Amino acid sequence: MALKRTKIVDIFSPELIGEQVCVKGWVRTRRGNKHVQFVALNDGSTIKNLQIVIDLEKFGEDELKPITTGSSLHVEGTLVASQGKGQTVEVQAQSIEIYGTADPDEYPLQKKGHTLEFLREKAHLRMRTNTFGAVFRIRHHLAFAIHKFFNDKGFFYMHTPLITASDCEGAGDMFQVTTLNLGDLPKNEDGSNDYTKDFFGKPTSLTVSGQLEGELGATSLGAIYTFGPTFRAENSNTPRHLAEFWMIEPEVAFNDITDNMDLAEEFIKYCVQYALDHCKDDIEFLNQMYDNTLIDRLQGVLKQEFVRLSYTEGIKILEESGKKFEFPVKWGVDLQSEHERYLVEQHFKRPVILTDYPREIKAFYMKQNDDGKTVRAMDVLFPQIGEIIGGSEREENYDKLISEIERRGIPMKDMWWYLETRKFGTVPHAGFGLGFERLILFVTGMANIRDVIPFPRTPNNAEF
Ligand code: 4AD
Ligand code: MG
């Protein structure tokens, strides 16, 4: 009977020593001498490589020739305790089958030490490197942690549509969705496009957020969360923006802004703790390779309570800081990441939740404060990242919401279904959105958001 394959992540257990094992994977390196060759094999299940020892008395030179970096192997042999440095066990090969070769003159990852920029151009292969293997294993565990957190709290996972007919968020330019022939658009008499001929009979786009539908869920099921891709066609070429990113949006009936802040803080801490508990090897690798303050920073966030502060107080601190910012600060401006990071990294030295922003720089649905100038918004600001979460208590008063929609000139007819939540059994409620890739940036310590999603979508970049 054929020997069953063991994943490399499972092979380092002492019970297997002395056993016959079958392993499969890709060659990371090969070295050795005339008597013995050592192959480092990796199968993606862990950052650890498994050493394969090849006795040249048992294998011919020619047979081994195609075993170069990047080639793929099926190896059977005996698992033994290793005398060598850097590993506890190794496999003494008895049979080797080569699945696929990787010509050293062509294989892009033949050499070690490529820059992250170079690897971005090789996104189809970069998951085979230590760095990206680590990042994408962590990404998986964080996604799982998020579902576990909300499931354990009794939230329902809600799927909101990706194609939408409303741009209610005003979050940025939207990608249009159409089946019309762009080279020959049907026209109305006044020269405008005739969208009645389009697939949905009206203009549609990819969604920038699942929140508005999420509110329909929360005001029915009580507590929901969404976790899906969102799309923003804003032309911001920064290390923190993607045109396609994943967002988690919990929405809870009867929560006020304090409950919302409590939930956000507990949620992020849970995710960070989960990653420390389940991704130890990968985080240690990243800590050692890129940023030896990473683990301290993660543990720091767990230990400290987040500062809670109003936007107005935050502006005061920034104004009194005496620091020259690229974008000057005064009450009413939207905060830039340099301002957010000053508050977090220099002033408070811990995460900050900023609340009660000026109404004019926030979305129409946020609950209006009595001062007439601010809304019950909250942004969670993080070291290295800046804004990681944006949310608010929602305006539940029908008349106030209508007058805000009118004041902003938002087309009311697109909003009728949303307004009915305030018309029939309206309740106080609150929610927020966590940018999944920004969380992964924080947990991995990577500096560019393009390096924490397998195939980033940014202006002029949709190759893979
Ligand atoms: O602050 P935003 O725009 O909030 C919303 O979309 C609300 N509907 C959320 C809610 O209350 N349910 O986006 C939320 C988060 C930001 O804090 C940021 O972490 C992330 O989404 N984000 C982006 N991440 C990557 N690339 C982009 N272009 C992003 N824009 C926002
Ligand atoms: Mg925001």
Coordinates of C-alpha atoms and ligand atoms in Angstrom, one line a residue:
M1 CA 0.0 0.0 0.0
A2 CA 1.2 3.5 -0.8
L3 CA 2.6 5.4 2.1
K4 CA 0.3 8.3 3.1
R5 CA 1.8 11.8 2.8
T6 CA 2.7 13.7 6.0
K7 CA 2.5 17.5 5.9
I8 CA 5.8 19.0 6.9
V9 CA 4.0 21.0 9.7
D10 CA 3.1 17.6 11.3
I11 CA 6.5 15.9 10.9
F12 CA 8.4 17.4 13.8
S13 CA 6.7 15.2 16.4
P14 CA 9.0 12.8 18.3
E15 CA 6.6 9.8 17.8
L16 CA 7.4 9.7 14.1
I17 CA 11.1 9.3 14.6
G18 CA 12.2 5.9 13.2
E19 CA 9.1 5.7 11.0
Q20 CA 8.9 5.5 7.2
V21 CA 7.4 8.8 5.9
C22 CA 6.3 10.3 2.7
V23 CA 6.7 14.0 2.1
K24 CA 6.0 16.2 -0.9
G25 CA 7.0 19.8 -1.6
W26 CA 9.2 22.3 -3.4
V27 CA 13.0 22.5 -3.1
R28 CA 14.2 25.6 -1.4
T29 CA 17.9 24.9 -1.5
R30 CA 20.3 22.0 -2.3
R31 CA 23.9 21.7 -1.1
G32 CA 26.4 19.0 -0.1
N33 CA 29.4 17.2 -1.3
K34 CA 30.4 14.1 -3.3
H35 CA 29.1 11.7 -0.6
V36 CA 25.9 13.3 0.6
Q37 CA 23.5 16.0 -0.5
F38 CA 21.0 18.0 1.6
V39 CA 17.8 19.3 0.2
A40 CA 15.6 21.8 2.1
L41 CA 12.0 20.9 1.3
N42 CA 9.0 23.2 2.0
D43 CA 5.4 22.3 1.3
G44 CA 3.8 25.6 2.5
S45 CA 2.2 24.1 5.6
T46 CA 4.8 25.8 7.8
I47 CA 7.7 28.2 7.5
K48 CA 10.0 25.3 8.6
N49 CA 11.8 23.4 5.9
L50 CA 12.4 19.7 6.2
Q51 CA 15.9 18.5 5.5
I52 CA 16.2 15.6 3.1
V53 CA 19.5 13.7 3.3
I54 CA 20.5 12.0 0.0
D55 CA 23.2 9.4 0.2
L56 CA 25.1 9.4 -3.1
E57 CA 25.8 5.7 -2.8
K58 CA 22.1 5.1 -3.3
F59 CA 21.4 7.7 -6.0
G60 CA 23.2 8.5 -9.2
E61 CA 24.4 12.0 -10.1
D62 CA 22.3 12.1 -13.2
E63 CA 19.2 11.1 -11.3
L64 CA 19.7 14.1 -8.9
K65 CA 20.6 16.7 -11.5
P66 CA 17.0 18.0 -12.0
I67 CA 16.7 18.6 -8.2
T68 CA 17.3 22.4 -8.2
T69 CA 15.7 25.2 -6.3
G70 CA 12.0 25.4 -7.2
S71 CA 11.6 21.8 -8.4
S72 CA 8.9 19.7 -6.8
L73 CA 9.5 16.3 -5.2
H74 CA 7.9 13.3 -3.7
V75 CA 10.3 11.7 -1.2
E76 CA 10.0 8.6 0.9
G77 CA 12.4 7.6 3.6
T78 CA 13.1 7.2 7.3
L79 CA 12.6 10.1 9.7
V80 CA 15.6 10.3 12.0
A81 CA 16.7 12.7 14.7
S82 CA 19.1 15.2 13.1
Q83 CA 22.7 15.8 14.2
G84 CA 22.9 18.9 12.1
K85 CA 22.3 22.4 13.3
G86 CA 19.0 24.2 12.7
Q87 CA 16.7 21.2 12.6
T88 CA 15.5 18.5 15.0
V89 CA 14.6 15.8 12.4
E90 CA 15.5 14.9 8.9
V91 CA 14.5 12.3 6.3
Q92 CA 17.0 9.8 4.9
A93 CA 15.8 9.4 1.4
Q94 CA 15.0 5.9 0.0
S95 CA 13.1 7.0 -3.1
I96 CA 12.7 10.3 -4.8
E97 CA 10.2 11.1 -7.6
I98 CA 10.6 14.4 -9.3
Y99 CA 7.2 15.9 -10.2
G100 CA 8.4 19.0 -11.9
T101 CA 11.7 20.7 -12.7
A102 CA 12.5 24.4 -12.5
D103 CA 15.2 25.5 -14.9
P104 CA 17.8 27.5 -12.8
D105 CA 18.4 29.9 -15.7
E106 CA 14.7 30.8 -15.8
Y107 CA 13.2 30.3 -12.3
P108 CA 12.8 33.8 -10.8
L109 CA 13.3 32.7 -7.2
Q110 CA 16.5 30.8 -7.9
K111 CA 18.4 33.3 -5.8
K112 CA 17.5 34.4 -2.2
G113 CA 17.2 37.9 -1.0
H114 CA 15.0 39.5 -3.6
T115 CA 13.4 42.8 -2.7
L116 CA 9.7 43.0 -1.9
E117 CA 9.3 45.3 -5.0
F118 CA 10.8 42.6 -7.2
L119 CA 8.6 40.0 -5.7
R120 CA 5.5 42.1 -6.3
E121 CA 6.2 41.7 -10.0
K122 CA 6.2 38.0 -9.4
A123 CA 3.0 37.8 -7.4
H124 CA 2.2 34.4 -9.1
L125 CA 5.3 32.9 -7.4
R126 CA 6.0 35.0 -4.3
M127 CA 3.8 32.9 -2.0
R128 CA 6.7 30.3 -2.3
T129 CA 9.0 32.6 -0.4
N130 CA 9.4 32.5 3.4
T131 CA 8.1 36.0 3.8
F132 CA 4.9 35.6 1.8
G133 CA 4.3 32.2 3.1
A134 CA 4.3 33.7 6.6
V135 CA 2.1 36.6 5.6
F136 CA -0.5 34.5 3.9
R137 CA -0.7 31.9 6.6
I138 CA -1.2 34.8 9.1
R139 CA -3.9 36.2 6.8
H140 CA -5.7 32.9 6.9
H141 CA -5.6 32.7 10.7
L142 CA -6.8 36.2 11.1
A143 CA -9.8 35.6 8.8
F144 CA -10.6 32.5 10.8
A145 CA -10.2 34.4 14.1
I146 CA -12.7 37.1 12.9
H147 CA -15.4 34.5 12.2
K148 CA -14.7 32.8 15.5
F149 CA -14.9 36.0 17.5
F150 CA -18.2 37.1 16.1
N151 CA -19.7 33.6 16.0
D152 CA -18.8 33.1 19.7
K153 CA -20.5 36.4 20.5
G154 CA -23.7 35.3 18.7
F155 CA -23.4 37.6 15.7
F156 CA -24.7 36.4 12.4
Y157 CA -22.5 36.5 9.3
M158 CA -24.4 38.4 6.6
H159 CA -23.6 38.4 2.9
T160 CA -24.3 41.9 1.5
P161 CA -24.3 42.5 -2.3
L162 CA -21.2 43.4 -4.2
I163 CA -23.2 45.0 -7.0
T164 CA -25.1 48.0 -5.9
A165 CA -27.2 50.9 -7.3
S166 CA -26.4 53.4 -4.6
D167 CA -23.2 55.3 -3.6
C168 CA -24.5 56.1 -0.2
E169 CA -21.2 56.1 1.6
G170 CA -19.6 58.8 -0.6
A171 CA -16.4 56.9 0.2
G172 CA -14.7 57.4 -3.1
D173 CA -15.2 56.9 -6.7
M174 CA -17.0 53.7 -7.6
F175 CA -16.3 51.2 -10.3
Q176 CA -19.2 51.0 -12.7
V177 CA -20.7 47.6 -13.6
T178 CA -22.3 47.4 -17.0
T179 CA -23.0 45.0 -19.9
L180 CA -23.5 47.9 -22.3
N181 CA -21.1 48.1 -25.2
L182 CA -18.9 51.0 -24.3
G183 CA -18.1 51.6 -27.9
D184 CA -21.7 52.1 -28.8
L185 CA -23.7 53.3 -25.9
P186 CA -27.5 53.5 -26.2
K187 CA -28.6 57.2 -25.8
N188 CA -31.6 59.1 -24.6
E189 CA -33.0 62.0 -26.6
D190 CA -31.0 64.4 -24.4
G191 CA -27.8 62.7 -25.3
S192 CA -27.3 61.0 -21.8
N193 CA -26.8 57.2 -21.6
D194 CA -29.9 55.1 -21.7
Y195 CA -29.4 52.7 -18.7
T196 CA -32.8 51.1 -19.1
K197 CA -31.0 49.0 -21.8
D198 CA -28.3 48.0 -19.2
F199 CA -28.4 44.6 -17.4
F200 CA -30.1 45.9 -14.3
G201 CA -32.1 48.6 -16.1
K202 CA -30.2 51.3 -14.1
P203 CA -26.6 52.4 -13.4
T204 CA -24.8 50.0 -11.0
S205 CA -21.4 49.9 -9.4
L206 CA -19.2 47.7 -7.2
T207 CA -19.9 48.4 -3.5
V208 CA -17.6 50.5 -1.3
S209 CA -19.2 49.1 1.9
G210 CA -21.7 46.6 3.0
Q211 CA -22.9 48.8 5.9
L212 CA -26.2 50.1 4.6
E213 CA -27.5 46.5 4.0
G214 CA -25.8 45.5 7.2
E215 CA -28.0 48.0 9.0
L216 CA -31.0 46.2 7.6
G217 CA -29.6 43.0 9.0
A218 CA -28.8 44.4 12.4
T219 CA -32.3 45.9 12.8
S220 CA -33.8 42.5 12.1
L221 CA -31.3 39.9 13.5
G222 CA -29.9 42.1 16.2
A223 CA -26.2 41.7 15.6
I224 CA -24.6 40.9 12.3
Y225 CA -21.2 41.2 10.7
T226 CA -20.1 41.3 7.1
F227 CA -16.7 40.1 5.8
G228 CA -16.2 40.6 2.1
P229 CA -14.4 42.5 -0.6
T230 CA -15.1 46.2 -1.2
F231 CA -14.0 48.4 -4.1
R232 CA -12.9 52.0 -4.3
A233 CA -11.6 53.7 -7.4
E234 CA -9.9 56.5 -5.6
N235 CA -6.6 57.2 -7.2
S236 CA -4.6 57.1 -4.0
N237 CA -1.2 55.4 -4.6
T238 CA -0.2 55.0 -1.0
P239 CA 1.2 52.1 1.0
R240 CA -2.2 51.9 2.8
H241 CA -4.8 52.0 0.0
L242 CA -6.0 49.3 -2.3
A243 CA -8.7 49.6 -5.0
E244 CA -10.0 46.2 -3.9
F245 CA -9.8 45.4 -0.2
W246 CA -11.6 43.3 2.4
M247 CA -13.6 44.8 5.1
I248 CA -15.3 43.5 8.3
E249 CA -18.4 45.4 9.3
P250 CA -20.2 44.5 12.5
E251 CA -23.5 46.3 13.1
V252 CA -25.5 46.0 16.3
A253 CA -29.0 47.1 17.3
F254 CA -29.3 48.9 20.6
N255 CA -25.5 49.7 20.8
D256 CA -24.4 53.3 21.4
I257 CA -21.0 54.7 20.6
T258 CA -19.5 53.5 23.9
D259 CA -20.6 49.9 23.2
N260 CA -19.2 50.3 19.7
M261 CA -15.8 51.4 21.0
D262 CA -15.8 48.5 23.5
L263 CA -16.6 46.1 20.8
A264 CA -13.9 47.5 18.5
E265 CA -11.2 47.4 21.2
E266 CA -12.1 43.8 22.3
F267 CA -12.2 42.7 18.6
I268 CA -8.8 44.0 17.6
K269 CA -7.2 42.7 20.8
Y270 CA -8.8 39.3 20.2
C271 CA -7.3 39.1 16.6
V272 CA -3.9 40.2 17.8
Q273 CA -3.9 37.6 20.6
Y274 CA -5.1 34.9 18.2
A275 CA -2.3 35.6 15.8
L276 CA 0.3 35.5 18.6
D277 CA -1.2 32.2 19.8
H278 CA -1.5 30.5 16.4
C279 CA 1.1 32.0 14.1
K280 CA 4.1 32.0 16.5
D281 CA 6.7 30.7 14.0
D282 CA 5.6 33.1 11.2
I283 CA 5.5 36.1 13.5
E284 CA 8.9 35.3 14.9
F285 CA 10.3 35.0 11.4
L286 CA 8.9 38.4 10.4
N287 CA 10.1 39.9 13.7
Q288 CA 13.6 38.7 13.0
M289 CA 13.7 39.5 9.3
Y290 CA 12.1 42.9 9.0
D291 CA 11.3 44.6 12.3
N292 CA 12.5 43.4 15.7
T293 CA 10.0 45.6 17.5
L294 CA 7.0 43.8 16.0
I295 CA 6.3 41.3 18.8
D296 CA 6.7 44.1 21.4
R297 CA 4.3 46.2 19.5
L298 CA 1.7 43.4 19.3
Q299 CA 2.0 42.7 23.0
G300 CA 1.9 46.4 23.8
V301 CA -1.5 46.7 22.1
L302 CA -2.8 43.9 24.2
K303 CA -1.6 45.3 27.5
Q304 CA -2.8 48.9 27.1
E305 CA -6.3 50.4 27.1
F306 CA -6.9 52.5 24.0
V307 CA -7.1 56.2 24.6
R308 CA -10.6 57.6 24.0
L309 CA -10.5 61.2 23.0
S310 CA -12.7 63.7 21.0
Y311 CA -11.6 65.0 17.6
T312 CA -11.7 68.5 19.1
E313 CA -9.3 67.5 21.9
G314 CA -7.1 65.7 19.3
I315 CA -6.8 68.8 17.2
K316 CA -5.9 70.8 20.2
I317 CA -3.0 68.4 20.9
L318 CA -1.8 68.6 17.3
E319 CA -2.0 72.4 17.3
E320 CA -0.1 72.7 20.5
S321 CA 2.5 70.0 19.5
G322 CA 4.7 72.6 17.7
K323 CA 5.3 70.1 15.0
K324 CA 5.3 71.1 11.3
F325 CA 3.0 68.8 9.5
E326 CA 2.9 68.5 5.7
F327 CA -0.9 69.1 5.9
P328 CA -1.6 71.9 8.4
V329 CA -4.2 71.2 11.1
K330 CA -7.1 73.2 12.3
W331 CA -10.6 72.3 13.5
G332 CA -12.6 71.0 10.6
V333 CA -9.9 69.3 8.5
D334 CA -9.8 65.6 7.8
L335 CA -6.9 64.1 9.6
Q336 CA -4.0 62.8 7.5
S337 CA -2.1 59.7 8.5
E338 CA 0.8 61.9 9.7
H339 CA -1.6 63.5 12.3
E340 CA -3.0 60.2 13.4
R341 CA 0.4 58.7 13.8
Y342 CA 1.6 61.7 15.8
L343 CA -1.2 61.2 18.3
V344 CA -0.6 57.4 18.5
E345 CA 3.1 57.0 18.2
Q346 CA 4.5 60.2 19.8
H347 CA 1.9 61.7 22.1
F348 CA 0.0 58.8 23.6
K349 CA 2.2 55.9 22.7
R350 CA -0.8 53.6 22.4
P351 CA -3.8 53.2 20.2
V352 CA -6.3 56.0 20.2
I353 CA -10.1 56.1 19.5
L354 CA -11.0 59.5 18.2
T355 CA -14.7 60.5 18.4
D356 CA -17.1 63.2 17.6
Y357 CA -15.7 64.4 14.3
P358 CA -17.0 67.5 12.4
R359 CA -20.2 66.6 10.6
E360 CA -19.0 67.9 7.3
I361 CA -16.1 65.4 6.9
K362 CA -18.1 62.3 7.8
A363 CA -20.9 60.3 6.2
F364 CA -24.6 61.4 6.2
Y365 CA -25.8 58.4 8.3
M366 CA -23.8 59.3 11.5
K367 CA -25.7 60.3 14.5
Q368 CA -25.8 64.0 15.0
N369 CA -24.7 65.5 18.3
D370 CA -26.7 68.2 20.0
D371 CA -24.0 70.8 19.2
G372 CA -25.1 70.8 15.6
K373 CA -21.5 70.7 14.4
T374 CA -20.2 67.2 15.2
V375 CA -21.4 63.6 14.7
R376 CA -21.0 60.5 16.9
A377 CA -18.2 59.0 14.7
M378 CA -15.3 57.0 15.9
D379 CA -12.0 56.2 14.2
V380 CA -9.5 53.7 15.8
L381 CA -6.0 54.9 15.1
F382 CA -3.0 52.5 15.3
P383 CA 0.8 52.7 15.4
Q384 CA 2.4 52.4 12.0
I385 CA -1.0 52.3 10.3
G386 CA -3.1 55.4 11.2
E387 CA -6.8 54.7 10.7
I388 CA -7.6 51.0 11.1
I389 CA -11.3 51.2 11.9
G390 CA -14.0 53.8 11.0
G391 CA -17.4 53.7 12.5
S392 CA -20.2 55.5 14.3
E393 CA -23.5 55.4 16.1
R394 CA -26.1 55.8 13.4
E395 CA -28.7 58.5 13.1
E396 CA -31.9 56.7 14.0
N397 CA -34.3 59.7 13.9
Y398 CA -36.2 59.6 10.6
D399 CA -36.6 63.4 10.3
K400 CA -33.0 64.2 11.1
L401 CA -31.8 61.7 8.7
I402 CA -34.1 62.9 5.9
S403 CA -33.0 66.5 6.4
E404 CA -29.3 65.5 6.3
I405 CA -29.9 63.6 3.1
E406 CA -31.6 66.6 1.6
R407 CA -28.9 69.0 2.8
R408 CA -26.3 66.9 1.1
G409 CA -28.3 66.5 -2.1
I410 CA -28.2 62.7 -2.0
P411 CA -30.8 61.2 -4.4
M412 CA -33.6 60.2 -2.1
K413 CA -35.2 57.8 -4.4
D414 CA -32.2 55.4 -4.2
M415 CA -32.5 55.4 -0.4
W416 CA -36.1 54.5 0.2
W417 CA -35.3 51.0 1.5
Y418 CA -32.7 52.3 3.9
L419 CA -35.1 55.0 5.2
E420 CA -37.7 52.4 6.1
T421 CA -35.5 51.1 8.9
R422 CA -36.1 54.5 10.6
K423 CA -39.7 54.5 9.7
F424 CA -40.7 51.1 11.0
G425 CA -39.4 50.3 14.5
T426 CA -36.3 52.4 14.5
V427 CA -33.7 51.7 17.2
P428 CA -30.4 53.2 18.3
H429 CA -27.6 51.2 16.6
A430 CA -24.0 51.4 15.8
G431 CA -21.3 49.7 13.8
F432 CA -17.9 50.0 12.3
G433 CA -15.6 48.8 9.5
L434 CA -12.2 47.2 10.0
G435 CA -9.9 47.2 6.9
F436 CA -8.7 43.6 6.9
E437 CA -5.4 44.4 5.1
R438 CA -4.6 47.2 7.5
L439 CA -5.1 44.7 10.4
I440 CA -2.7 42.3 8.6
L441 CA -0.2 45.1 8.0
F442 CA -0.2 45.7 11.8
V443 CA 0.1 42.1 12.7
T444 CA 2.8 41.2 10.2
G445 CA 4.7 44.5 10.4
M446 CA 4.8 44.7 6.6
A447 CA 5.1 48.3 5.4
N448 CA 3.1 48.1 2.1
I449 CA -0.5 47.0 1.8
R450 CA 0.4 45.4 -1.6
D451 CA 2.3 42.8 0.3
V452 CA -0.5 41.5 2.5
I453 CA -3.1 40.6 -0.2
P454 CA -2.1 37.9 -2.7
F455 CA -3.0 39.9 -5.8
P456 CA -3.2 43.6 -5.1
R457 CA -5.5 45.9 -7.2
T458 CA -4.1 49.4 -7.4
P459 CA -4.1 52.1 -10.1
N460 CA -2.5 50.5 -13.3
N461 CA -2.1 47.2 -11.7
A462 CA -4.3 44.2 -12.3
E463 CA -1.8 41.8 -13.9
F464 CA -2.4 38.6 -11.9
Ligands
4AD1 O1 -13.7 54.5 7.2 P1 -14.4 53.7 6.1 O2 -14.5 54.3 4.8 O3 -15.8 53.3 6.7 C1 -16.8 52.6 6.0 O4 -16.7 52.2 4.9 C2 -18.0 52.4 6.9 N1 -19.1 52.0 6.1 C3 -17.7 51.4 8.0 C4 -18.8 51.2 8.9 O5 -19.1 52.0 9.7 N2 -19.5 50.0 8.8 O6 -13.6 52.3 5.9 C5 -13.4 51.4 7.0 C6 -12.0 50.9 7.0 C7 -10.9 52.0 7.2 O7 -10.8 52.4 8.6 C8 -9.7 51.4 6.7 O8 -9.1 50.5 7.7 C9 -10.2 50.5 5.6 O9 -11.6 50.3 5.8 N3 -10.1 51.2 4.3 C10 -9.2 50.8 3.3 N4 -8.3 49.8 3.3 C11 -7.5 49.6 2.2 N5 -7.6 50.3 1.1 C12 -8.5 51.4 1.0 N6 -8.7 52.1 -0.1 C13 -9.4 51.6 2.2 N7 -10.3 52.5 2.5 C14 -10.7 52.2 3.7
MG2 MG -12.7 56.3 7.5

